[in-house]
Coordinates of C-alpha atoms and ligand atoms in Angstrom, one line a residue:
X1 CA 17.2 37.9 -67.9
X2 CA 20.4 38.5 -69.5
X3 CA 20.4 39.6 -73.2
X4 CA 21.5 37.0 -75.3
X5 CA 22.4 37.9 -78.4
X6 CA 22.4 34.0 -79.8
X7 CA 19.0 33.7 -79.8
X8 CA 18.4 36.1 -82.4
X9 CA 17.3 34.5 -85.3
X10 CA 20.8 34.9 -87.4
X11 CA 23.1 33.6 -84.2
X12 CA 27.3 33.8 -84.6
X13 CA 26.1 30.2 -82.7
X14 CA 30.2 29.8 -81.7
X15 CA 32.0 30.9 -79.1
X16 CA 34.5 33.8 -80.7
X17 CA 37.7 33.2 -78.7
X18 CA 38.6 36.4 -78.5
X19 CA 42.2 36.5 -77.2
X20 CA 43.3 40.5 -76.4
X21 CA 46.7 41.0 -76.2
X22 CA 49.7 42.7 -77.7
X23 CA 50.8 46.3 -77.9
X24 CA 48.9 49.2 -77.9
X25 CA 45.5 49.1 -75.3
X26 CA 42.0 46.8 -75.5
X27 CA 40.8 48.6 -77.9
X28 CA 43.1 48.1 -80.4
X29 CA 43.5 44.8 -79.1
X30 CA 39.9 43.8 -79.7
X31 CA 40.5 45.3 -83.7
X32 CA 43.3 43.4 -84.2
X33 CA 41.2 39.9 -83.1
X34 CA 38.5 40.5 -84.9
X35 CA 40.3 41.2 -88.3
X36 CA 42.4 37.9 -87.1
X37 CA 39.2 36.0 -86.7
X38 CA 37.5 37.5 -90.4
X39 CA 40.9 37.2 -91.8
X40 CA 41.3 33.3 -90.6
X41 CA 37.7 32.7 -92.1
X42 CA 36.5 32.1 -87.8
X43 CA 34.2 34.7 -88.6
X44 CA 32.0 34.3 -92.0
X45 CA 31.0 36.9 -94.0
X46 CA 27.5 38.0 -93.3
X47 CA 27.7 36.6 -89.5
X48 CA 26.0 39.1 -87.2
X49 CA 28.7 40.0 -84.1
X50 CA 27.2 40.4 -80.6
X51 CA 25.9 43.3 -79.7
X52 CA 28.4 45.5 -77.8
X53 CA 26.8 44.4 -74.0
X54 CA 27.6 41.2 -74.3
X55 CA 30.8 40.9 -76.1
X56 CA 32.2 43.8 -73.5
X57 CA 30.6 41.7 -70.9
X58 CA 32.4 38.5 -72.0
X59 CA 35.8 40.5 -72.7
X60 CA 35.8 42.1 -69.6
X61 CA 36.4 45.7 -71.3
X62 CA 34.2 48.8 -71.2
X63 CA 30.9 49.3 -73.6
X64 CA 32.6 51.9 -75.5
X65 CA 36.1 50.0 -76.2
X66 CA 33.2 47.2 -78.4
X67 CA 31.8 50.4 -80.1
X68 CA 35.1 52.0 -80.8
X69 CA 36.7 48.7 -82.5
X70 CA 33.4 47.9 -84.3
X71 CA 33.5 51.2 -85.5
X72 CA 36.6 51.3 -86.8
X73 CA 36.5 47.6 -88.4
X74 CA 33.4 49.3 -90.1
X75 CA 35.5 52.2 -91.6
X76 CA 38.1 49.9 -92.8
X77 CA 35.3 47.9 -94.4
X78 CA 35.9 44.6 -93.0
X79 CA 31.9 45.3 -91.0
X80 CA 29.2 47.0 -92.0
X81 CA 26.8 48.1 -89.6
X82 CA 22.8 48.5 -90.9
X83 CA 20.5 50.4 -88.9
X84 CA 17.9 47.0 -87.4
X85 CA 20.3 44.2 -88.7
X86 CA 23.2 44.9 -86.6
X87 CA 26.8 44.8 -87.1
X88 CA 27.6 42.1 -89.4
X89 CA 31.1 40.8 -91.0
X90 CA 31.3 42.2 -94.5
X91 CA 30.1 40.1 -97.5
X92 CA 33.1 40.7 -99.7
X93 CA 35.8 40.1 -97.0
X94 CA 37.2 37.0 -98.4
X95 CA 38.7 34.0 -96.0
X96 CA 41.8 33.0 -95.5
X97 CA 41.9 29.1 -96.6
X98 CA 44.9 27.9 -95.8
X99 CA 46.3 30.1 -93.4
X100 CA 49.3 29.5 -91.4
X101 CA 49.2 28.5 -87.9
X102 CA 50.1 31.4 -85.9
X103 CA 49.5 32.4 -82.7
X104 CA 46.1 34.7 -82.7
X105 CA 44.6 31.5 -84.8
X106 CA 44.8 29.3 -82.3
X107 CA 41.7 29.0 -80.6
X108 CA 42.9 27.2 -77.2
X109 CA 39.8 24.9 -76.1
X110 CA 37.6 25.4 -79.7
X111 CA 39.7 22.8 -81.3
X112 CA 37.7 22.9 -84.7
X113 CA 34.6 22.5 -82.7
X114 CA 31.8 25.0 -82.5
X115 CA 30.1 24.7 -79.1
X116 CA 32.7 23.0 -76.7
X117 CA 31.0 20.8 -73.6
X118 CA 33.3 19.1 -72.7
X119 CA 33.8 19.2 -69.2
X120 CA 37.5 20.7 -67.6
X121 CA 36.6 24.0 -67.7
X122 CA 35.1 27.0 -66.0
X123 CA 34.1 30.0 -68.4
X124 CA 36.7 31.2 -69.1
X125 CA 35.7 34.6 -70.2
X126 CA 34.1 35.5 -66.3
X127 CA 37.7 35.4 -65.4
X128 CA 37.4 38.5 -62.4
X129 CA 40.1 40.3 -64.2
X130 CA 39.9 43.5 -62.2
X131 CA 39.5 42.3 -59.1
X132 CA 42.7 40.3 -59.8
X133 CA 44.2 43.0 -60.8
X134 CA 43.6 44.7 -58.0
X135 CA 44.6 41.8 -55.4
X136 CA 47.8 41.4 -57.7
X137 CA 48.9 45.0 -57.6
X138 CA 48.0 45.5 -53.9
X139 CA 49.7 42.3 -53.1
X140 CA 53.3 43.1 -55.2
X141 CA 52.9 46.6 -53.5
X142 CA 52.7 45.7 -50.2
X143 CA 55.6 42.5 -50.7
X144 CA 59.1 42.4 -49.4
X145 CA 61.9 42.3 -51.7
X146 CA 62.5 38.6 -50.4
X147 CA 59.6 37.5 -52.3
X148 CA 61.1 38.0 -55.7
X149 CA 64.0 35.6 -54.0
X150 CA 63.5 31.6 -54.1
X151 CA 60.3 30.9 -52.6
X152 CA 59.8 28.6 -49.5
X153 CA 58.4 24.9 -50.7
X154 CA 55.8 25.0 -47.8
X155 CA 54.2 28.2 -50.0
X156 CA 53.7 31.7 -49.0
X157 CA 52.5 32.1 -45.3
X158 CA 49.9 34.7 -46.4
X159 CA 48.5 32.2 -48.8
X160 CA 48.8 29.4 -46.2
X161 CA 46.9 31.7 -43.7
X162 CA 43.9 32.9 -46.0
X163 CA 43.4 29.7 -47.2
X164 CA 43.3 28.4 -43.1
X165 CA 40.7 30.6 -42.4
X166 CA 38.8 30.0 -45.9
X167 CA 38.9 26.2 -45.9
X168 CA 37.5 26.3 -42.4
X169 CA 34.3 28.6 -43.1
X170 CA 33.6 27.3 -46.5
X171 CA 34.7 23.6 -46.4
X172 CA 34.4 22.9 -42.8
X173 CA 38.3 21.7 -43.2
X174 CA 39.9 21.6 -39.9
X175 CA 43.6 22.6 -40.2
X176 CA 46.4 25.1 -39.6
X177 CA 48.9 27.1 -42.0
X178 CA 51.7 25.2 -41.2
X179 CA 49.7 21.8 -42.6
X180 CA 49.0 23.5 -46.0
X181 CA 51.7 22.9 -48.8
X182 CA 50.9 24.9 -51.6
X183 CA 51.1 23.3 -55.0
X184 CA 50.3 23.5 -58.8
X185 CA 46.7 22.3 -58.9
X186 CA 45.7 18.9 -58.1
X187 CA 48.1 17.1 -60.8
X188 CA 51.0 18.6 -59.3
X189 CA 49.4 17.2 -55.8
X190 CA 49.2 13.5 -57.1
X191 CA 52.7 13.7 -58.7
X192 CA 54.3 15.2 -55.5
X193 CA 52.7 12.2 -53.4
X194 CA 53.2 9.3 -55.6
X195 CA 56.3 10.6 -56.9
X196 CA 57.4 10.3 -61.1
X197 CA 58.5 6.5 -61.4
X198 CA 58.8 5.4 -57.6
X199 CA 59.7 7.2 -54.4
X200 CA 56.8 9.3 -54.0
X201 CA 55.5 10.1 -50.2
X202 CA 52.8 7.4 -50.9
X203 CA 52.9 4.2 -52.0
X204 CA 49.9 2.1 -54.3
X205 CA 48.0 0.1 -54.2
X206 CA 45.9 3.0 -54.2
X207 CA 41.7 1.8 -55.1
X208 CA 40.1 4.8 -57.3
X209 CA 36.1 5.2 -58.2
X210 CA 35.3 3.0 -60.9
X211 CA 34.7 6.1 -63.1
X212 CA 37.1 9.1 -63.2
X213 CA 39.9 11.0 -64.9
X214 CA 41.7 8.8 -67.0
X215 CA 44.8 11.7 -66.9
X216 CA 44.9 11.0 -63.3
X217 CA 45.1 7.5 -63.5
X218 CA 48.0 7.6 -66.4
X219 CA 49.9 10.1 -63.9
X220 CA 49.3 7.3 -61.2
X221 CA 50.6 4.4 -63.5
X222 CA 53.5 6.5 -64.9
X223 CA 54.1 6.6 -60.8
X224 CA 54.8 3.2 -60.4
X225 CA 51.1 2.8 -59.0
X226 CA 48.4 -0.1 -59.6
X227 CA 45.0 1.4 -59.2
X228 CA 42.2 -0.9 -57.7
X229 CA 38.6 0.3 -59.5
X230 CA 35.9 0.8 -56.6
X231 CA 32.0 0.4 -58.5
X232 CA 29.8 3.3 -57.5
X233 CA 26.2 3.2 -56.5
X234 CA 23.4 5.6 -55.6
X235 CA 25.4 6.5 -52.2
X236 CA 28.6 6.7 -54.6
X237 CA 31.8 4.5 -54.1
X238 CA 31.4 1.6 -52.9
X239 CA 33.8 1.7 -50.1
X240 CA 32.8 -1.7 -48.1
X241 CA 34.6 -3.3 -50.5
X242 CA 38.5 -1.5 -49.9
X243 CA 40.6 -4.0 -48.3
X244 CA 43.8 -4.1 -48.4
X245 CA 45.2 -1.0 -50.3
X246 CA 47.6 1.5 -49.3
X247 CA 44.8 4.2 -49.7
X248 CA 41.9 5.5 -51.6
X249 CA 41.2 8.5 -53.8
X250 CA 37.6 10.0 -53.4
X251 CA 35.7 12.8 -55.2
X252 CA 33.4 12.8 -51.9
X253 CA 31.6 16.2 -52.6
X254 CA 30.4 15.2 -56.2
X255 CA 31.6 12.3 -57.7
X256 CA 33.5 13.0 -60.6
X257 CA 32.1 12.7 -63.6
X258 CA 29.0 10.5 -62.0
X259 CA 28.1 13.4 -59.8
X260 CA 26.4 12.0 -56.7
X261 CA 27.8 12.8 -52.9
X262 CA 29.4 10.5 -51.2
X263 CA 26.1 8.9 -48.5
X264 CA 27.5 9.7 -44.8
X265 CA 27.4 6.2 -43.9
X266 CA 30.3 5.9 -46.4
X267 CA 32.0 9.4 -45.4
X268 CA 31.8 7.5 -41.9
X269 CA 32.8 3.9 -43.0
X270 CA 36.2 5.4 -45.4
X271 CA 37.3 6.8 -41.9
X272 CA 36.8 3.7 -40.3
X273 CA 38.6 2.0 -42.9
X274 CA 42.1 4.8 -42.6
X275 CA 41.9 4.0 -39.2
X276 CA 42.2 0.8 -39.4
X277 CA 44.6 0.3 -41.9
X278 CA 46.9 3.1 -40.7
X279 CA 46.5 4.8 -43.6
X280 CA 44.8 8.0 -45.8
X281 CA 41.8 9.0 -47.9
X282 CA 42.5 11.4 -50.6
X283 CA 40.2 13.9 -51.3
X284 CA 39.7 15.6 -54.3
X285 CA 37.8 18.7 -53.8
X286 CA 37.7 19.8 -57.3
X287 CA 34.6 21.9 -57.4
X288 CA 33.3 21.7 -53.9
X289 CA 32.4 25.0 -53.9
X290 CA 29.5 24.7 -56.3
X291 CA 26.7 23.1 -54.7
X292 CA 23.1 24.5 -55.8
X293 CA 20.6 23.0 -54.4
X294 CA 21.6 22.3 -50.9
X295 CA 23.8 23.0 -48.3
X296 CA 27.5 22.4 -49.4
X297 CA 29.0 18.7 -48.5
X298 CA 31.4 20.1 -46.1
X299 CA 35.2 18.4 -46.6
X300 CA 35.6 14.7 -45.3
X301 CA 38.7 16.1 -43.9
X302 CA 36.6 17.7 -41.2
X303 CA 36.0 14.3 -40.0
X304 CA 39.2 13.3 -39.0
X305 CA 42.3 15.9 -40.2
X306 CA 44.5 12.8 -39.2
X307 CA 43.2 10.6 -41.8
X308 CA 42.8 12.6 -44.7
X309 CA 44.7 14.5 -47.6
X310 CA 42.9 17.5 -48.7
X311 CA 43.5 18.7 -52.4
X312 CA 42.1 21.6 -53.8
X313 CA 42.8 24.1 -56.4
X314 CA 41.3 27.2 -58.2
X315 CA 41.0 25.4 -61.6
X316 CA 37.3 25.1 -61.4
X317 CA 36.4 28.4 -59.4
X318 CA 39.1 30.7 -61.0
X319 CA 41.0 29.2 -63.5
X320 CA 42.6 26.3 -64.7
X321 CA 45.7 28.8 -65.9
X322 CA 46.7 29.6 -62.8
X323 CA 48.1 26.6 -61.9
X324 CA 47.3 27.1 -57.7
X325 CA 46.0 24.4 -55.8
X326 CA 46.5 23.6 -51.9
X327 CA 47.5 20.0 -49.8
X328 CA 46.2 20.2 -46.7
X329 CA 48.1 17.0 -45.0
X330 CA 48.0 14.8 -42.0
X331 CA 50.7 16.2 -39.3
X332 CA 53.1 13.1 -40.6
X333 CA 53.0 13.8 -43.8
X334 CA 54.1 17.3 -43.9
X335 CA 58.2 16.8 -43.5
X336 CA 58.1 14.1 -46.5
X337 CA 55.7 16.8 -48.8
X338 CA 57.5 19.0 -48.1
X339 CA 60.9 17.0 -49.0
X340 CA 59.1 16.1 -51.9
X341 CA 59.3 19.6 -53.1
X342 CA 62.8 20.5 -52.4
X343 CA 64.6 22.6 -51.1
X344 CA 63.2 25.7 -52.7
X345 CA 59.5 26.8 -54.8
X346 CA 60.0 25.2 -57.8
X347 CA 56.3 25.2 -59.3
X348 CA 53.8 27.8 -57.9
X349 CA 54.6 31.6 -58.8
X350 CA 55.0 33.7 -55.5
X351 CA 54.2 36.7 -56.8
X352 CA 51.2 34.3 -57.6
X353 CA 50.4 32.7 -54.7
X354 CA 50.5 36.5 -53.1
X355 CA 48.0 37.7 -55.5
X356 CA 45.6 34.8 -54.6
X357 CA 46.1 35.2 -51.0
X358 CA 44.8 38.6 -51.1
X359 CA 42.1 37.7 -53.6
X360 CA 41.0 35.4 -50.9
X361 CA 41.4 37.5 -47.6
X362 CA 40.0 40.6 -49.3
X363 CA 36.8 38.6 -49.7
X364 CA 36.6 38.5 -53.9
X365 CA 36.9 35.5 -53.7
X366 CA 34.0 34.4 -52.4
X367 CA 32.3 37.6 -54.6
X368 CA 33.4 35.7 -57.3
X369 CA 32.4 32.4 -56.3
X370 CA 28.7 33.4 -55.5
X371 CA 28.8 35.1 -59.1
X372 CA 29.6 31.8 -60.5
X373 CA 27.7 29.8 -58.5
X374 CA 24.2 32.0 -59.8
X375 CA 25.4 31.8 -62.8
X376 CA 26.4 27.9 -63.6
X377 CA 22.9 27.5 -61.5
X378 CA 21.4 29.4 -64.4
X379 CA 23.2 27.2 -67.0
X380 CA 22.3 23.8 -65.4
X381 CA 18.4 24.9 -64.9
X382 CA 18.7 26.1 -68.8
X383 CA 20.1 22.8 -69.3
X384 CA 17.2 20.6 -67.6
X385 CA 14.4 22.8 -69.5
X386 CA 15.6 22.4 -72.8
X387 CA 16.4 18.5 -72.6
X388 CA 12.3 18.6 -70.9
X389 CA 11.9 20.5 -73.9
X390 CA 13.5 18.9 -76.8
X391 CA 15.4 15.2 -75.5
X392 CA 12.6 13.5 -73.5
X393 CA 14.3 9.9 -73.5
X394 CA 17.3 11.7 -72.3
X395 CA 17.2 12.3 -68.1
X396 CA 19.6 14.0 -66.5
X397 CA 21.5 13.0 -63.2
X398 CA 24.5 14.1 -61.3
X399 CA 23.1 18.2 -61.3
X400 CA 22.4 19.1 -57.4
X401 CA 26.1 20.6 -58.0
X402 CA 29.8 21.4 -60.1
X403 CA 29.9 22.3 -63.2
X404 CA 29.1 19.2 -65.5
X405 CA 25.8 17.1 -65.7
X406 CA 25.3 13.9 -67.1
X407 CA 22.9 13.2 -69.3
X408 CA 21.6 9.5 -69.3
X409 CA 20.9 7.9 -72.8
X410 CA 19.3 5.0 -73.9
X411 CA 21.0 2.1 -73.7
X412 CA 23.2 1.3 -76.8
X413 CA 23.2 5.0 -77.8
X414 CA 26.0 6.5 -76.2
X415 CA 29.0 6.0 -78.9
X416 CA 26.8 6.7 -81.9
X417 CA 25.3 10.2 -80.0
X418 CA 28.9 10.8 -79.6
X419 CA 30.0 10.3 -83.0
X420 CA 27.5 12.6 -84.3
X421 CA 28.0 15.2 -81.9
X422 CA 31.8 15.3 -83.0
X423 CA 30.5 15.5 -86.7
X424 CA 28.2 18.5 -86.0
X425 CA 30.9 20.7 -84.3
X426 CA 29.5 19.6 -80.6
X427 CA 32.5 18.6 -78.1
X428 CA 31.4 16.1 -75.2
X429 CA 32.8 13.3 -73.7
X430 CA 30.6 10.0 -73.6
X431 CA 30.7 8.3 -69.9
X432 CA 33.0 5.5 -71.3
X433 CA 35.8 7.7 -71.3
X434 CA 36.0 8.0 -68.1
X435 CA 35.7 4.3 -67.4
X436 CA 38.5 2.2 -65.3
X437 CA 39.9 -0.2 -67.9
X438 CA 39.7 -2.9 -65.1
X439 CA 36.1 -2.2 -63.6
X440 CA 33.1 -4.7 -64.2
X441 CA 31.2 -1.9 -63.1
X442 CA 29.0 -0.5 -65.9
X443 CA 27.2 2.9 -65.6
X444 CA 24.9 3.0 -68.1
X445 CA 25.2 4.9 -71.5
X446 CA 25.7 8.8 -71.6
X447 CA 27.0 12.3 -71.8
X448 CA 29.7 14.2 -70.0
X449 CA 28.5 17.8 -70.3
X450 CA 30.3 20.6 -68.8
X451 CA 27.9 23.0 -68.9
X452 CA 30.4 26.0 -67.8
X453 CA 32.8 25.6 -70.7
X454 CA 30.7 28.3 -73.3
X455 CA 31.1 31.8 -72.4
X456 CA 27.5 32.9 -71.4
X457 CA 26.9 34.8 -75.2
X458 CA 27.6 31.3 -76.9
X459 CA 25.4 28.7 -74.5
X460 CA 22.4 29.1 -75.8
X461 CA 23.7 27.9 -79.2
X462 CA 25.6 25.0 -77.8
X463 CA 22.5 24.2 -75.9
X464 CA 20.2 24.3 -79.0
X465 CA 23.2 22.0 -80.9
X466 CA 23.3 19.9 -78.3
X467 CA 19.3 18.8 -78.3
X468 CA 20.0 18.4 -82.3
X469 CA 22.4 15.5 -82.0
X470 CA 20.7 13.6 -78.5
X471 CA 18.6 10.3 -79.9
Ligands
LIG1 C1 38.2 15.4 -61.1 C2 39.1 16.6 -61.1 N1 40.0 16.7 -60.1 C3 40.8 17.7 -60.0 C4 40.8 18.7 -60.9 C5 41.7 19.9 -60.8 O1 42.9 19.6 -61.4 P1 44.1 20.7 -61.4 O2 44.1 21.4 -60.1 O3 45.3 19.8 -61.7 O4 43.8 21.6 -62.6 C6 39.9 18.6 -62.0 C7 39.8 19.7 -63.1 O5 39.7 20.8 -62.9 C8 39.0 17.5 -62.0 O6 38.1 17.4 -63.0

């Protein structure tokens, strides 16, 4: 088991949001955030830090770089370090109470809250740095000059290729390079389709699951596009009841935020239904990687590559910052995506898109994906024992994969559990929020939990405040 230095019986019990940058190495780096985060009053005095495993594990920086700053901050008496007790933040050091908003203070997902759940987000803090690094540098070494020149709209072949022969074995996609556009995640996807007030590739109606991301349907009104809310059962959307839209947007691998797979009588019957009609399912692949107790759902797109638009993106299994994300398009579609984007690469970095290419073809890719996959695995399974443990009216559904669960409450309780949660630092999303404004369909109460969002030292705590504010 991995050491977790929260459970110790004086726990930090927030995620530090460590940010190392500036001049002058990690090491002084890491000083300079910790006096920020004593300084800013993040860190209290007499709050133990982690020990230097975990912290270097989360920072991605050697054992030593954690003793060296520690060290240091000891020295200049903003620690002090007692032989059993640890290395705690110094009781004299004094907060700054009104400090002025500058750039090392802002935390970017703590938002005043302690232990953030809400879903969105990978952990941040496994970002694979060096094995980026290393894809990055090989990538820009081995590149022509051309690709520091405007980049082609279709996206960088080498991209386009390793993502061919990925998609295929991973996702059971069924495609070629020159069907891939390469994009800016999955928002830049929908925008490029619909278009930004009219003239998109697509055209609504388009009918949505009942329950979803409300930014997605704003960016689909602010289109020009009337959404039609499709209820979701046990075998998720209820797709026997499309009829006359222009198409339908589908999270089939793990309905988001619900979390079920689309039942392959449905998978079969949406086909069906793009047949018919002419027209084209959507798919929204957002964490079909991350499937943990079964075989992955391969991609409906494997069902007919004809009738389906397959969006992915590395928000969930890299990071949300990168701002990649892949369209892999019906044959007819390709000349108007491609339109769409103009006449040269005016979203996705290059230099980027090369880096990720080699990232995929050199295979840490899927290195990192496994690692991920064990790890959220562990999360979720700490999850379900300590809501066994300490929630029993609570059950919790929507688990078999991704990185969110939802956690079913009893009927009446979900804004009040919400509420509290906010006032004791917890950040989660009731199901509600995720509600079509013009479904009758009504899930039930609950929570949105993203169980990924913590970086692995602060989990445990957010788990433990988590059972504190459920009914
Ligand atoms: C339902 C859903 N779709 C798609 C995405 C990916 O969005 P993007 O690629 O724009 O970051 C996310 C978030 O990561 C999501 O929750």
């Amino acid at each position: 088991m991995e050491e977790s230095w929260v459970n110790s019986a004086e726990r930090i019990g927030a995620d530090l949001h460590l940010e190392l940058s500036g001049p002058g190495g990690r090491r002084a780096a890491l000083i300079r955030a910790l006096r920020d985060a004593v300084r800013g009053g993040r860190l209290a005095p007499g709050t133990r830090l982690p020990p230097y495993r975990s912290l270097a594990a989360d920072l991605g920086v050697a054992r030593n770089t954690v003793a060296d700053a520690y060290a240091e901050l000891v020295a200049e008496g903003w620690l002090t370090a007692r032989q059993g007790s640890g290395t705690r933040v110094a009781d004299r050091v004094e907060p700054l109470r009104h400090a002025v908003r500058g750039p090392v203070e802002a935390a970017p997902r703590a938002h005043g809250r302690l232990h953030d759940l809400r879903q969105g987000s990978p952990d941040v803090s496994a970002f694979p740095r060096a094995a980026w690094l290393a894809s990055y540098r090989r990538a820009l070494q081995q590149a022509p000059n051309e690709v520091f020149g405007p980049g082609d709209p279709a996206g960088r072949r080498e991209l386009r290729e390793a993502l061919t022969a990925y998609l295929a074995r991973a996702r059971g996609v069924r495609t070629e390079p020159d069907r891939i556009v390469i994009c800016s995640g999955f928002a830049h996807a929908l925008r490029l389709l619909f278009g930004q007030g009219g003239g998109g590739v697509l055209r609504g109606p388009l009918a949505v699951e009942a329950y979803g991301l409300g930014f997605h349907r704003e960016l689909l009104a602010a289109a020009g596009v009337r959404t039609v809310a499709l209820p979701l059962d046990e075998d998720g959307a209820r797709v026997d009841l499309l009829g006359r839209e222009r198409g339908v947007l589908l999270t089939p691998a793990h309905q988001f935020p619900t979390g079920g797979p689309l039942h392959a009588t449905r998978r079969a019957a949406v086909i069906d239904w793009a047949r018919a009609r002419g027209t084209v399912v959507l798919e929204d692949d957002y964490d079909g990687e991350f499937r943990y107790d079964r075989r992955p759902v391969g991609a409906l797109q494997g069902l007919d590559p004809e009738h389906v638009i397959h969006l992915g993106s590395v928000s969930k299994s890299l990071s949300p910052a990168l701002r990649l994300g892949w369209m892999v398009l019906p044959q007819r579609y390709v000349g108007a995506v491609l339109a769409a984007k103009g006449d040269r690469e005016a979203w996705a970095s290059v230099p980027d898109q090369l880096g990720l290419a080699d990232f995929i073809a050199s295979g840490a890719y899927d290195r990192h994906v496994r690692r991920m996959r064990q790890r959220y695995r562990g999360r979720r399974d700490r999850l379900v024992a300590a809501l066994a443990e300490h929630a029993q009216p609570v059950a919790v559904t929507g688990v078999a994969a991704g990185l969110h669960a939802v956690l079913r409450l009893p009927p009446g309780t979900e804004r009040t559990t919400v509420e509290r949660a906010v006032r004791q630092g917890v950040g989660l999303d009731g199901l509600a929020a995720f509600r079509h404004p013009e479904t009758d369909m009504e899930a039930g109460d609950g929570l949105v939990v993203g169980y990924a969002t913590p970086s692995e030292h602060a989990y445990g705590a957010a788990l433990d405040a988590l059972c504190g504010v459920l009914p």
